[in-house]
Structure formats: C-alpha cells, structure tokens
XYZ file of C-alpha atoms in Angstrom:
757
model
C 0.667 35.332 -22.755
C -1.629 33.584 -20.349
C -3.675 35.509 -17.346
C -2.026 34.237 -14.667
C -3.860 36.352 -12.200
C -7.244 35.597 -13.957
C -6.063 31.828 -12.986
C -5.890 32.627 -9.539
C -8.822 34.330 -9.153
C -10.827 31.344 -10.750
C -9.096 29.114 -8.783
C -9.908 30.720 -5.391
C -13.676 31.865 -6.402
C -14.895 28.393 -5.916
C -13.154 28.394 -2.320
C -15.014 31.151 -0.467
C -17.936 32.306 0.117
C -19.694 35.127 1.387
C -20.671 35.293 5.219
C -24.148 33.924 5.634
C -26.662 34.305 8.848
C -26.886 31.552 11.861
C -30.445 30.736 10.386
C -28.890 30.122 6.978
C -26.188 28.293 8.099
C -28.370 25.475 9.598
C -30.776 25.489 6.474
C -27.348 24.424 4.617
C -26.512 21.993 6.990
C -29.766 20.084 6.691
C -28.928 20.181 3.057
C -25.594 19.315 3.276
C -24.578 17.410 6.856
C -21.147 17.309 6.217
C -20.540 20.583 6.726
C -21.462 20.312 10.205
C -19.730 17.460 11.093
C -17.412 17.260 14.295
C -13.591 16.902 14.029
C -13.063 12.988 14.139
C -16.213 12.320 11.749
C -14.766 15.447 9.125
C -11.478 13.997 9.111
C -12.842 10.413 8.464
C -14.735 12.059 5.921
C -12.140 13.731 4.057
C -9.763 10.325 3.934
C -13.101 8.463 2.752
C -13.755 11.386 -0.029
C -11.210 10.084 -2.274
C -11.795 6.536 -2.570
C -9.703 3.656 -2.240
C -7.672 1.282 -4.712
C -6.047 -1.755 -4.896
C -2.049 -2.426 -3.774
C 0.102 -5.620 -3.196
C 2.419 -5.200 0.256
C 3.928 -7.988 1.754
C 2.657 -10.339 -1.272
C -1.110 -10.023 0.124
C -4.370 -7.665 -1.661
C -4.809 -4.533 0.105
C -7.307 -1.727 -0.045
C -5.809 1.354 0.359
C -7.408 5.462 0.824
C -6.200 7.133 -2.194
C -6.318 10.058 0.243
C -2.870 9.023 1.437
C -1.492 9.060 -2.188
C -1.333 12.916 -1.573
C -3.814 13.083 -4.930
C -4.334 17.088 -4.254
C -0.363 17.784 -4.427
C 0.252 15.005 -7.591
C 1.672 13.058 -4.747
C 4.238 14.975 -3.644
C 3.771 13.832 0.016
C 2.666 10.779 -0.824
C 2.710 8.062 2.153
C 4.539 4.669 0.363
C 3.297 1.673 1.964
C 2.330 1.154 5.299
C -1.388 0.588 4.242
C -2.122 -1.963 7.107
C -0.825 0.877 9.543
C -2.812 3.607 7.458
C -6.163 1.832 7.215
C -5.638 0.811 10.927
C -5.888 4.874 11.494
C -8.968 5.073 9.401
C -10.429 2.297 11.686
C -9.900 4.030 14.961
C -10.679 7.537 13.421
C -14.421 5.733 12.819
C -14.983 4.391 16.026
C -14.003 7.720 17.769
C -16.233 9.340 15.253
C -19.400 7.239 16.030
C -18.200 7.198 19.886
C -18.074 4.019 20.516
C -14.603 3.751 22.232
C -10.837 5.238 22.280
C -12.381 8.322 22.446
C -9.693 9.040 25.369
C -7.293 7.751 23.305
C -4.219 9.341 21.636
C -3.246 8.671 18.387
C 0.615 7.698 18.093
C 2.837 7.046 15.185
C 6.088 5.861 15.944
C 8.527 4.027 13.721
C 12.480 4.913 12.661
C 13.264 7.773 10.623
C 12.887 7.813 6.825
C 9.438 5.527 6.971
C 7.252 8.374 6.100
C 5.729 9.965 9.081
C 6.770 13.332 7.997
C 5.265 12.713 4.706
C 1.982 11.887 6.936
C 1.873 15.005 8.631
C 1.980 16.519 5.474
C -0.596 14.511 3.252
C -3.108 15.196 5.992
C -2.560 19.053 6.186
C -2.474 19.029 2.111
C -5.742 16.467 2.355
C -7.556 18.611 4.362
C -6.954 21.840 3.214
C -8.170 20.798 -0.501
C -10.810 18.891 0.917
C -12.372 22.124 2.971
C -12.279 23.650 -0.947
C -15.018 21.439 -1.958
C -18.861 22.053 -1.560
C -19.135 18.977 0.798
C -15.970 19.779 2.890
C -16.840 22.982 3.709
C -15.583 24.459 7.402
C -16.978 27.300 9.094
C -17.007 29.263 12.154
C -18.448 32.485 13.438
C -17.398 36.225 13.794
C -18.847 39.266 15.905
C -19.557 42.795 15.870
C -20.301 44.189 19.036
C -18.900 47.562 18.196
C -22.787 48.827 16.796
C -24.209 47.850 20.025
C -24.057 50.773 21.605
C -20.700 50.203 22.911
C -17.630 52.008 23.538
C -15.389 48.976 24.480
C -15.036 47.174 20.920
C -13.972 43.579 20.373
C -10.719 42.618 19.527
C -7.631 40.122 20.093
C -4.192 40.554 19.828
C -3.433 44.186 19.303
C -5.425 47.374 20.076
C -9.154 47.994 20.124
C -10.985 48.938 17.627
C -14.572 50.472 17.854
C -15.079 50.441 13.982
C -18.503 48.995 13.275
C -17.123 47.491 10.104
C -14.705 45.620 12.333
C -15.282 42.072 12.535
C -13.344 39.266 14.811
C -13.155 35.695 13.802
C -13.201 33.146 16.099
C -9.525 32.833 17.321
C -9.978 28.752 17.589
C -12.532 27.992 14.746
C -15.703 27.773 17.148
C -18.581 25.478 15.355
C -21.013 27.724 14.607
C -23.429 25.098 16.303
C -21.855 25.957 19.358
C -23.670 29.339 19.417
C -26.848 27.363 20.388
C -28.200 26.554 24.398
C -26.946 23.539 25.260
C -30.463 22.085 25.417
C -31.817 23.628 21.931
C -28.382 22.724 20.522
C -29.066 19.232 21.627
C -32.667 18.948 19.734
C -31.423 20.426 16.725
C -28.716 17.847 16.283
C -31.291 14.914 17.004
C -33.291 16.229 14.190
C -30.275 16.599 11.898
C -29.004 13.171 12.615
C -32.467 11.727 12.231
C -32.487 12.933 8.381
C -28.995 12.502 7.677
C -29.469 8.889 8.473
C -25.517 8.479 8.527
C -24.346 5.813 10.763
C -21.914 8.154 12.641
C -24.196 10.928 13.719
C -22.754 14.676 14.257
C -21.839 15.091 17.634
C -21.264 18.625 18.825
C -21.170 19.048 22.415
C -18.296 21.947 22.869
C -19.796 25.719 23.909
C -18.358 28.993 22.616
C -14.797 29.656 23.478
C -14.227 32.341 26.060
C -13.529 34.968 23.176
C -16.913 34.646 21.459
C -18.316 33.725 24.990
C -17.152 37.339 26.142
C -18.887 38.746 22.986
C -22.004 36.705 23.209
C -22.410 37.713 27.244
C -21.722 41.445 26.442
C -24.477 41.822 23.354
C -26.834 39.393 25.811
C -26.536 42.019 28.970
C -27.222 44.774 26.691
C -29.876 43.526 24.704
C -31.454 42.485 28.081
C -31.037 45.696 29.521
C -32.481 47.452 26.370
C -35.455 45.000 27.221
C -35.330 43.288 23.718
C -37.919 39.964 23.694
C -36.098 37.910 21.710
C -32.624 37.806 23.005
C -30.614 35.225 21.028
C -32.535 36.319 18.090
C -30.971 39.683 18.689
C -28.039 38.490 19.570
C -27.247 36.345 16.358
C -28.774 39.346 14.177
C -26.416 39.340 10.845
C -24.947 42.628 12.448
C -23.392 41.006 15.321
C -22.881 37.628 13.999
C -21.949 36.023 10.729
C -20.882 32.219 9.752
C -17.783 32.673 7.647
C -16.233 29.538 5.918
C -12.507 29.292 5.976
C -10.147 27.323 4.300
C -8.386 24.289 6.643
C -4.682 25.089 6.972
C -1.874 25.057 9.538
C -3.351 27.645 12.171
C -6.949 27.131 11.267
C -8.060 24.103 12.047
C -4.729 21.930 12.116
C -2.966 22.515 14.943
C 1.310 21.693 14.655
C 3.587 21.498 17.197
C 7.085 21.400 15.882
C 10.600 20.055 17.794
C 11.937 23.222 17.491
C 8.960 24.749 19.442
C 9.428 26.396 23.091
C 7.900 27.922 25.814
C 5.934 26.897 28.959
C 3.574 24.026 29.035
C 0.727 26.740 29.094
C 2.351 28.578 25.838
C 2.114 25.412 23.872
C -0.925 24.318 24.598
C -3.126 26.913 24.229
C -1.583 30.074 24.241
C -0.706 32.994 26.289
C -1.454 36.230 28.385
C -0.566 39.997 27.104
C 0.025 41.512 30.022
C -0.156 44.879 28.437
C -3.741 43.991 26.905
C -4.775 43.205 30.516
C -4.323 46.821 31.779
C -6.148 48.154 28.736
C -8.897 46.058 28.594
C -12.473 46.817 30.808
C -12.149 43.169 32.204
C -14.231 43.791 35.435
C -11.931 42.605 37.774
C -10.849 39.461 36.280
C -8.367 38.873 32.782
C -10.189 39.063 29.639
C -10.017 36.453 27.073
C -9.867 39.044 24.451
C -6.022 39.629 25.966
C -5.555 36.007 25.131
C -3.120 35.129 21.881
C -4.467 31.502 21.450
C -1.624 30.430 19.432
C -1.073 27.297 21.156
C -1.732 24.074 19.161
C -4.615 22.982 20.746
C -6.302 26.358 19.440
C -4.709 26.392 16.543
C -6.260 22.774 15.836
C -9.513 23.505 17.547
C -12.225 22.134 14.927
C -10.224 19.279 13.359
C -6.791 18.233 13.778
C -3.668 18.731 16.434
C -0.387 17.407 15.522
C 2.608 16.840 17.789
C 5.540 16.266 15.515
C 8.977 14.640 17.207
C 6.945 14.054 20.309
C 10.493 13.229 22.347
C 11.225 16.789 22.460
C 7.616 17.687 24.267
C 7.600 14.514 26.444
C 6.591 17.022 29.255
C 3.480 18.162 27.669
C 1.989 14.507 26.971
C 0.742 14.034 30.043
C -0.971 17.657 29.848
C -2.759 16.037 27.111
C -4.089 13.015 29.570
C -7.900 14.468 29.858
C -8.154 16.698 26.791
C -9.663 14.054 24.594
C -12.024 12.060 26.870
C -13.100 15.665 28.476
C -12.533 17.873 25.374
C -11.780 20.643 28.046
C -8.770 22.437 28.203
C -7.809 25.629 30.819
C -6.843 29.149 29.369
C -6.407 30.025 33.477
C -7.746 29.213 37.117
C -11.239 30.397 36.315
C -11.324 30.300 32.198
C -11.495 27.386 30.356
C -12.053 26.091 26.550
C -13.496 23.158 25.036
C -11.829 21.461 22.237
C -13.166 19.090 19.597
C -9.983 18.007 17.941
C -8.009 14.606 16.683
C -5.021 14.555 19.144
C -2.307 12.910 16.745
C 1.676 12.864 17.933
C 4.310 11.297 15.917
C 7.706 10.398 17.120
C 10.854 8.321 16.403
C 11.404 5.050 18.674
C 13.328 7.288 21.376
C 10.104 7.844 22.693
C 9.567 4.550 23.873
C 12.812 4.469 26.452
C 11.372 7.931 27.027
C 8.031 6.240 28.492
C 9.647 2.974 30.226
C 12.088 4.700 32.390
C 9.877 4.304 35.292
C 8.478 0.870 33.748
C 10.644 -1.689 36.301
C 8.327 0.212 38.963
C 5.358 -2.020 37.877
C 2.186 -0.391 39.505
C 3.823 2.980 40.598
C 4.777 4.041 37.319
C 4.012 8.025 37.248
C 3.818 7.328 33.387
C 0.987 4.599 33.497
C -1.700 6.420 32.984
C -0.156 8.107 30.151
C 0.801 4.894 28.197
C -2.582 3.725 28.548
C -4.004 6.757 27.053
C -1.551 6.165 23.691
C -2.847 4.201 20.615
C -0.003 3.041 18.854
C 0.652 2.564 15.123
C 3.718 1.421 13.865
C 5.536 2.710 10.816
C 7.711 0.424 9.276
C 10.319 0.683 6.272
C 9.250 -0.734 3.030
C 9.281 -4.143 2.569
C 7.950 -3.984 -1.390
C 10.491 -3.801 -3.778
C 8.842 -1.714 -6.244
C 7.596 0.633 -3.281
C 10.951 1.482 -2.581
C 12.167 1.755 -5.643
C 9.516 4.477 -6.446
C 10.995 6.310 -3.222
C 14.259 6.036 -4.238
C 13.648 7.928 -7.564
C 11.855 10.148 -5.375
C 14.833 11.290 -3.228
C 16.931 11.788 -6.835
C 14.387 13.450 -8.985
C 11.521 15.555 -9.151
C 8.781 12.928 -9.885
C 6.176 12.781 -7.844
C 3.331 10.989 -9.586
C 2.467 7.292 -7.913
C 2.536 4.212 -8.948
C -0.466 2.563 -9.530
C 0.566 -0.280 -11.955
C -0.406 -3.714 -11.240
C 2.214 -5.977 -9.866
C 3.288 -7.196 -13.584
C 3.816 -4.040 -14.885
C 5.670 -2.574 -12.208
C 8.422 -4.543 -12.527
C 9.397 -3.117 -15.524
C 8.655 0.364 -13.916
C 11.073 -0.530 -11.250
C 14.231 -1.696 -13.525
C 14.072 1.801 -15.874
C 16.811 3.438 -16.187
C 17.431 7.245 -14.651
C 18.462 10.312 -16.232
C 19.801 13.032 -13.793
C 21.390 16.473 -14.848
C 23.877 16.961 -12.365
C 25.585 20.273 -11.370
C 29.640 20.069 -11.618
C 30.473 23.739 -11.212
C 29.213 27.433 -12.578
C 27.345 26.396 -15.660
C 28.523 23.281 -16.072
C 25.554 20.343 -16.333
C 26.193 16.803 -16.837
C 23.650 14.255 -17.710
C 24.418 11.121 -15.680
C 22.756 7.719 -16.065
C 21.617 5.515 -13.439
C 21.452 2.447 -15.880
C 18.388 -0.341 -16.121
C 18.405 -2.404 -13.012
C 20.318 0.310 -10.680
C 17.213 1.721 -9.143
C 16.257 -1.927 -9.053
C 19.565 -3.055 -7.192
C 19.308 -0.440 -4.698
C 16.007 -1.054 -3.616
C 15.919 -4.850 -3.439
C 19.229 -4.723 -1.611
C 17.375 -2.421 0.886
C 14.701 -4.238 1.469
C 16.445 -7.527 1.862
C 18.639 -6.190 4.732
C 14.827 -5.391 6.109
C 13.643 -8.874 5.772
C 13.420 -11.891 8.090
C 15.684 -14.508 7.381
C 14.577 -16.950 10.057
C 11.046 -18.114 8.148
C 12.627 -18.717 4.912
C 11.750 -22.227 3.802
C 14.630 -24.377 4.099
C 13.221 -27.134 1.276
C 16.307 -27.952 -0.785
C 14.258 -28.335 -4.210
C 12.934 -24.728 -3.696
C 16.118 -23.001 -3.570
C 14.409 -20.449 -1.935
C 16.605 -17.255 -0.380
C 15.746 -13.261 0.735
C 15.492 -12.080 -2.767
C 12.746 -14.533 -3.556
C 10.938 -13.382 -0.516
C 10.925 -10.191 -1.630
C 9.865 -11.141 -5.043
C 7.418 -12.594 -3.083
C 5.819 -9.739 -0.858
C 5.961 -7.581 -4.550
C 4.123 -9.697 -6.363
C 2.035 -11.846 -4.708
C 3.406 -14.689 -5.803
C 6.745 -16.705 -6.466
C 7.419 -18.180 -10.536
C 9.091 -21.662 -9.973
C 9.579 -23.444 -13.061
C 6.465 -24.107 -14.130
C 4.583 -23.506 -11.213
C 3.408 -20.622 -9.485
C 3.612 -20.244 -5.565
C 0.802 -17.713 -3.896
C 2.098 -16.470 -0.944
C -0.584 -18.209 1.005
C 1.489 -21.343 0.296
C 4.074 -20.009 2.955
C 3.989 -19.107 6.638
C 5.788 -16.074 7.401
C 5.748 -14.559 10.969
C 6.482 -11.009 9.901
C 6.751 -9.569 13.316
C 10.099 -7.821 12.594
C 9.578 -7.460 9.030
C 10.838 -3.916 8.246
C 11.499 -2.912 12.063
C 15.561 -2.461 11.130
C 17.315 -2.276 7.951
C 19.373 0.238 5.605
C 17.033 3.460 5.336
C 16.330 4.993 1.733
C 18.530 8.104 3.128
C 21.126 6.317 3.280
C 20.777 4.531 0.130
C 19.650 7.988 -1.945
C 23.278 9.427 -0.206
C 25.547 6.748 -1.519
C 23.965 6.756 -5.340
C 24.457 10.795 -4.948
C 27.947 10.868 -4.384
C 28.328 8.350 -6.903
C 26.348 10.887 -9.444
C 28.933 13.575 -8.683
C 31.880 11.419 -9.223
C 33.827 13.198 -11.898
C 36.127 10.060 -12.767
C 34.986 6.778 -13.650
C 37.588 4.294 -11.782
C 35.558 1.319 -12.843
C 35.564 1.846 -16.143
C 38.484 3.860 -17.332
C 38.889 2.248 -20.576
C 35.428 3.666 -22.148
C 33.783 6.956 -22.913
C 31.325 5.811 -20.364
C 32.205 7.760 -17.036
C 28.124 9.109 -17.140
C 26.602 5.471 -16.245
C 26.458 4.418 -13.290
C 25.864 0.311 -12.745
C 23.824 -1.457 -10.434
C 27.138 -3.053 -9.298
C 28.432 0.169 -8.932
C 25.776 1.406 -6.461
C 25.860 -1.900 -4.410
C 29.410 -2.071 -4.429
C 29.754 1.206 -2.516
C 26.851 0.528 -0.268
C 28.568 -2.314 0.908
C 31.756 -0.418 1.260
C 29.975 2.705 3.181
C 28.148 0.430 5.789
C 30.923 0.018 8.365
C 31.591 3.701 8.230
C 27.663 4.956 8.655
C 27.212 5.537 12.236
C 23.634 4.660 11.834
C 24.582 1.194 11.740
C 26.041 -1.068 14.477
C 29.247 -3.449 13.564
C 26.787 -6.086 13.735
C 23.834 -4.843 11.400
C 26.730 -3.750 8.831
C 28.069 -7.559 8.981
C 25.056 -8.773 8.491
C 23.692 -6.566 5.880
C 27.152 -7.368 3.860
C 26.514 -11.266 3.831
C 22.995 -10.289 2.165
C 24.704 -8.582 -0.747
C 25.719 -12.084 -3.069
C 21.854 -12.731 -3.655
C 20.683 -9.119 -4.712
C 23.886 -9.569 -6.973
C 23.265 -13.053 -8.240
C 19.444 -11.844 -9.066
C 20.436 -8.380 -10.428
C 22.945 -10.104 -13.167
C 20.447 -12.284 -13.938
C 18.109 -9.673 -14.868
C 20.722 -8.049 -17.274
C 21.609 -11.540 -18.687
C 17.865 -12.438 -19.281
C 17.847 -8.667 -21.511
C 21.194 -9.310 -23.611
C 19.849 -12.691 -24.109
C 16.726 -11.079 -25.579
C 18.277 -8.853 -27.518
C 20.941 -11.201 -29.003
C 17.719 -13.065 -29.813
C 15.224 -10.459 -31.038
C 14.926 -11.545 -34.720
C 15.249 -15.346 -33.599
C 12.593 -16.120 -31.628
C 9.815 -18.694 -32.055
C 6.873 -17.509 -34.020
C 3.701 -17.582 -32.152
C 1.689 -19.699 -35.262
C 4.570 -22.146 -34.446
C 3.438 -22.300 -30.945
C -0.082 -22.218 -31.732
C 0.390 -25.372 -34.366
C 2.162 -27.415 -31.312
C -0.860 -26.845 -28.930
C -3.123 -27.628 -31.571
C -1.679 -30.912 -32.653
C -0.852 -31.777 -29.068
C -4.764 -31.411 -28.110
C -5.408 -33.554 -31.177
C -2.955 -35.870 -30.135
C -4.585 -36.204 -27.079
C -7.850 -36.414 -28.315
C -7.224 -39.841 -30.056
C -7.755 -38.337 -33.541
C -8.683 -35.007 -35.367
C -10.110 -31.732 -33.799
C -11.364 -28.904 -35.658
C -9.359 -25.250 -35.637
C -9.654 -22.005 -37.654
C -7.023 -23.295 -39.860
C -9.388 -26.555 -40.689
C -8.880 -30.211 -39.835
C -6.055 -31.031 -37.418
C -4.254 -34.631 -37.425
C -1.621 -35.307 -34.912
C 1.731 -34.942 -36.526
C 4.138 -37.149 -34.211
C 7.190 -35.917 -35.722
C 6.390 -31.776 -35.716
C 5.567 -32.374 -31.855
C 8.589 -34.458 -30.920
C 10.806 -31.399 -33.102
C 8.906 -28.489 -31.104
C 9.640 -30.737 -27.794
C 13.552 -31.027 -28.556
C 14.503 -27.796 -30.474
C 12.243 -25.098 -29.190
C 10.985 -26.426 -25.339
C 14.822 -28.155 -24.536
C 13.234 -30.885 -22.677
C 13.688 -33.593 -23.929
C 16.248 -35.127 -26.889
C 15.679 -37.542 -29.671
C 16.613 -40.600 -26.832
C 13.015 -40.152 -25.177
C 11.321 -41.196 -28.458
C 11.214 -44.361 -30.124
C 10.789 -43.306 -33.927
C 8.324 -40.145 -33.441
C 6.545 -42.157 -30.829
C 7.171 -40.247 -27.751
C 8.223 -42.483 -24.275
C 6.446 -42.153 -20.912
C 8.249 -39.282 -19.722
C 6.982 -37.212 -22.882
C 3.339 -38.453 -22.474
C 3.429 -37.141 -18.682
C 4.311 -33.810 -19.783
C 1.926 -33.561 -22.783
C -1.317 -34.171 -20.399
C 0.338 -32.433 -17.028
C 1.936 -29.177 -18.726
C -0.392 -28.710 -21.590
C -3.828 -30.334 -21.909
C -4.297 -29.627 -18.121
C -3.927 -26.007 -18.476
C -5.768 -26.459 -21.956
C -8.555 -28.005 -20.194
C -8.601 -25.518 -17.137
C -8.745 -22.766 -19.302
C -11.774 -24.345 -21.316
C -13.305 -24.806 -18.306
C -12.920 -21.562 -17.383
C -13.950 -20.123 -20.639
C -17.179 -22.593 -20.989
C -19.774 -19.722 -21.913
C -17.443 -18.369 -24.332
C -17.527 -20.672 -27.162
C -14.143 -22.144 -26.295
C -11.824 -23.205 -29.083
C -8.219 -24.002 -28.868
C -7.337 -20.995 -31.349
C -9.101 -18.784 -28.434
C -6.468 -19.804 -25.947
C -3.934 -17.503 -24.551
C -0.979 -19.217 -24.520
C 0.599 -17.268 -21.818
C -1.909 -19.005 -19.666
C 0.141 -22.125 -19.951
C 2.819 -21.953 -17.629
C 5.248 -24.107 -20.310
C 4.733 -22.059 -23.499
C 5.060 -19.238 -21.653
C 8.099 -19.896 -21.195
C 8.840 -20.662 -24.720
C 7.207 -17.660 -25.907
C 9.230 -15.671 -23.515
C 12.789 -16.798 -22.459
C 16.160 -17.968 -24.021
C 19.053 -19.596 -23.054
C 22.513 -19.735 -24.112
C 22.106 -22.694 -25.898
C 19.786 -20.702 -28.431
C 22.774 -18.872 -29.148
C 25.126 -21.570 -29.574
C 22.452 -22.898 -31.865
C 22.114 -19.877 -34.278
C 25.614 -18.189 -33.944
C 28.321 -20.853 -33.910
C 31.085 -18.608 -34.895
C 30.235 -16.180 -31.851
C 33.112 -15.536 -29.222
C 32.093 -13.954 -26.223
C 35.489 -13.469 -25.421
C 35.919 -11.092 -28.133
C 32.730 -9.340 -27.232
C 34.706 -6.147 -25.679
C 36.309 -5.106 -29.267
C 35.680 -7.614 -31.688
C 37.450 -7.836 -34.773
C 36.002 -6.307 -37.822
C 33.572 -8.508 -40.224
C 33.403 -11.169 -37.756
C 30.012 -12.872 -36.263
C 30.441 -11.815 -33.262
C 31.062 -7.954 -34.135
C 28.214 -8.106 -36.281
C 25.609 -10.135 -33.322
C 27.108 -7.121 -31.202
C 25.930 -4.113 -33.432
C 22.748 -5.762 -33.268
C 22.383 -6.491 -29.667
C 23.621 -3.108 -28.969
C 20.867 -1.620 -31.068
C 17.940 -3.764 -30.145
C 19.247 -2.691 -26.279
C 18.997 0.728 -26.768
C 15.195 0.251 -28.271
C 14.144 -1.319 -25.121
C 15.748 1.543 -22.693
C 19.375 1.483 -22.629
C 21.815 4.293 -23.972
C 24.757 3.056 -25.792
C 26.776 3.480 -23.095
C 24.605 1.759 -20.712
C 23.899 -1.143 -23.126
C 27.860 -1.533 -23.906
C 28.721 -1.891 -20.310
C 25.718 -4.329 -19.138
C 26.408 -6.750 -22.163
C 30.003 -6.688 -21.096
C 29.249 -7.992 -17.912
C 27.184 -10.701 -19.072
C 29.631 -11.696 -21.835
C 32.569 -11.548 -19.294
C 30.491 -14.152 -17.290
C 29.347 -16.157 -20.329
C 33.179 -17.008 -21.500
C 34.240 -18.533 -18.331
C 31.891 -21.295 -19.832
C 31.490 -20.928 -23.238
C 33.567 -23.589 -24.702
C-alpha cells in the first residue's frame, strides 16, 4: 500500500524553509532578486514564469500565457478564451510594475455571467500559490519576539497576551522584510539590488512596517536605547527578536478576496476591526494599540500581492473608499494609525456595475462617481466565439474533464465532434450510462457560438454563400475552405465590436443537456433500444424549445436565436452525412498510388514529354488522365474530350489546379531535391478532395442495388443489408457506438431516400 503520509511530507518538504536572519535574507535577495519583488512585479513574474503557447481565437493567431490554463491544477480552473483580454491585463501589470503609469488604476474585469470571471479568480489564486512554492517565487515576511527583551508586556494579536519566550508573532499583513530598514538605507539597498539585477522592471519597496510590526520595532528600539546598546538596528533585528520566514501564498496570506456575501462596515471589510476587550487589557500608553486590531479586512489579507473584490456591485460603497489606495499605497486603521499597502487591486463584476456607475451620468461634470470611473481600468470578458473552446467548456460542465485542449485547429475539429459517455444516477444504486452521440456537443457549441456572432458583417457575395456557421468556423480555424480555395480570415472585414457580448450562455446549454440525459423515456425513437443515446437534433430542438421559457432571454432575443438554428442543423447534418459516406465507401476509396500516378502523368503532360520518377520514366497517357478526371474527380464528362485529348476547360483545370500547386510546392521545397514523388498530395486542394471526399454518385456506381428506403429494416440477404452491416461496423470503429451509428445512419439515409431515384 502506498505511504500517503510520506508522500505528503515530501510534497511539503520543498515548500517551507527554516526562518533566516534579516542579513541572510538580504544575501538571498542579491542571489535571487525575484524573492524581493513588489506586488505587481511578483504577479507579473508568476504569470510569465509558465511561458506562452499559440492559440487561434476569432480566426487570428495569438500568444497566450499558460498561467491562465491553470496548469498547477491540471486545468481545473482554466480560463478558456478571452486571450486578448488576459494579454491586455498582463500589459497593464507590466506598466504598473515598471511605474510607467496606471499606478492609480484599479483593474476591473467586467462581463456577462458564465464568461470565466470566477475562473480567473481561482486561477490567479491557484497559480500564485504554486508559484510561491518554487525557488524563484518564494515569498517572505517577518516575525517578532519581544518577550525576551526583559519585557512583561509580551506581543499578541487577536487573543490573550502571552510572554512565553518561544512565541513568535508573524506580521499579520505580510510586511516585506526590506520594510524593516530605515527609508534612506532601504533606498540605497534597492538601488544596489536593481543595478545588479539588470531587470527592466526594478524592485520597488516604498512601504514602511505595518502598525503591528512597528509596535514591536519601536518597543525594542526604546528598550535597547535605555540599555545603552551602541548598534540599535542590529540589536532590534537580532535573530532573537526578528526572523524572516517564507510563507505560501493563499487566501488570507497575500491574497485577499472580498466575497459578495461579506458584510460589515467599510472599515471592517477593507482593513479589519478593533477589539474592545483587547484595548482594555493591553498597555497602549493612552492610545489604541495596533496589537488589538484584527487585520482581517481584504486589504490586510491581500497586502504584499493581490486584492480581489468579487461581485463588486455588492460592494459599490467600498469602491470610492479605495480611490486613493493604489496611488498613495496607504490606508487608515484609525484616525491616528495608518498602514502602508502594496497590493494589486482587481475588481470583478457583472454588467450591472455599469448601471450603478452611470446612475449620475446625466449630471455631467457634477457626477460624484467621476473620480472613481477615471480610476477604473476596464477589461471586458465575453462569451466564447470559438467552436472548439465552447465545445471544451460544455464538456467541462458535464464531465470531470479538466485538461486544456492544446491541439492545432485541424486536430481540434476531431475532438469537437467526439461522442461523450456519462454515468447518470437514476435512483438509489441505479446508474445508467448515456451517450452524447458524435457531433452532439459540437451541435450545442456551434449553436451557442452562432447566437453570439454579429450577422451584420456577414459577406453578401451570392457566389460565396457565406453564413453565420461559416463565420464561426472561420473564427475557430483562421481560414475557410471554399471549394479548392482556402480563404484566410484576413480576406474578410469583421467589425467585431459586439461579438460575444450576448447570446446563449454555457449554463443554459448545460442544463438543457443535463435534462435530456436524465430523461428516462426516449420519445423520439420509441421503436429502438437506443434510449441511452442523445442525438444532435435532440439537443438543438430542446434548446430552441426552452428559449422562450428561460428568463435570461428577452422575447426579441428568443426570436432572433430561434431564427439561427436552421444553418446549424444543416451543417451538423453535413457532418453526419460525411461520416456515413466515409463509412459506406471505406473500402472503395481511390488508392493513393492511383492519385500519384495521375499527378505524375499531368506533370509529364505539362512538360511536353517524359519525366523521371521513382517508378522510372513516365510518358503522359491521355486515356489514364481522362479516366481519372471523369471517374474519380467527377469534374468532367466524356463530352469534354475529343477522343482522349482534353478540351480547353480540361487543360485550364490541369494547369491552374494541379500544375500551379505542384510548382508552388516545388518552389517551397527547392532546397530539398524536389521530385514529383516527394509531393504531399494533400497540399494540392483538388487532389485532397479526391483523397478525402466521397459523394452519393460514388455510392450509386458501386452499390447499384442499394435502397436507402429500406435502411431502417433491410430485407435479409440483400445488398442494402450487407452494406448497412459494414457501414455500422465501420462507424463503430470510428468512434460511434452501435446505437448512435444506427440512429445517425438512419437520419442520413432518410434524407437521401427523397432524392435517390
């Protein structure tokens, strides 16, 4: 049996260090300057420490910080999409950390529900916690012991006074170790540290000790002055009285989070509260003693790193109290006692905060919230507009999958289409496995994305036949395949101002699918033993049916979204049809050797003579090319030839679609000793079509006795029965279950049967 206790010990062994003296800490800082970083610089370093990866969002390639994939927790709280928003946040941190501006700004993340704002909060906490366990990310504060300085008072906070020599009291607000030094000495120390560091962002520690630590420092200084100690600072910071210790960043220790349900006076929520009983017991020399302060406010907990105000609309009264905190770095505990703060302020809200801030907008220059609005630096989260990201999010909502998809767009398409199996509890001890058939999650994701896109900038070119589904695919992959041509996103002009600001949220989609998964009776297919399967049309129909009853949508929105379902259904059917066709013709496709032979003969034809290949010399064979073009390509008929000689349209096709692609490939690979046999045939669009695409004419030609109308229950010993059996088996090999293969092939054959004759 595994020794889990030992594993836990080993996991924590590298996390914590023995306390060190102040001098040892300074030496360590010169060895590894990052351990002394101020709040915004530390947060920036944590984000940058995990590197970047390339993603495609809204059709464009972007560099994304892996930090926001929540790698420390295997992606459990990854922020999907919104890469541009997150990058802008990092840019702000870089500006703030370098003191080039925006120091007075409060970072504001705004956006509709279910757009990932709460995930960002958890991701920040998780990432900072794990970074603080690394050597480069160690975080330090100070702790004090004054009981061994011939004092009877002792040192305490939040409890009874205890004069035990072994009691050490840590700074309740994570005071920076360098804040112990006098300001002028600290300034020279930092200048030396930054000159050796060479980082473009210098370390900046302007904060003095917090009131609790200052109480200890002042007392020790007075004691040693009375005792005639010659080196007061050395005496005060002697390891018997002051130690530097590392801590693991977490909520309450470097990260302060003010939740929507937290209450109390503004002072209590911001910095903490006084404890009257402690004030009576502690000798405060006629004033309030900082030892009698709780330091449990959000700024106190977040001092040294990050302060998050969650659901900021619930704490709108606090926002004006925070106005001067970022630029002054100071907050009052009481009229006579203040505290320096080093924290990055982040507030998170839904769009209703906008309404709260604009309630006096009609007063123009007399708007009392104008100063607050000037200090807010807004970053707007939006709904995902990438099909693959939305599919990933839906799967996360329904399953325990947390790994972040990092495939390229081509491979991502396969993951989006995959089936999902789920165990559904139906009663005490009763569990049934249900399946979301292939393309079901894709259908739900695509419909959700289509409702979020702006249809006003969709091209009106009648030859293009471009619709919102095409726009969604373009955003997901960065290109659109139109026949033999690949059109990049740069060829389109999208405004994008409102993309993702409205539409169907993932929570609505999740609930619809969850209800279908728990539906015991399959109303749509009562004649089949397939009640465990949820099909794409099941989900799409149910989503549309639920629109009008969902309070989250207005009547206008419900009507608009309902009108967008047809194109999604058409696209999903095309995907199912392609799957069935590929399975039908799995053993009947064109051999790669046949395609290569055709390409070689066309190349020889264009060269007006013989060419050399790995097979030997090749002379162009007019009949071979004609047969391939009429039978496999399906672009031409015998009427396009005079005997075996091609007409002008055929010659144009060979030159523009085959030879041009070959020449381009040859040019790009000219340093590699190019020959025709080296060609990646999938680089030639028209050839890729031959290799990867089938159509019903191929089926008619190969299975002349097939009758799609008999597909549901074909007579025994007929070609229809034999073809169906092979098709179902092939679909199962490609990721379908027998039940979903049956239902999918039925749906496709039902449509085909209308035009078969």
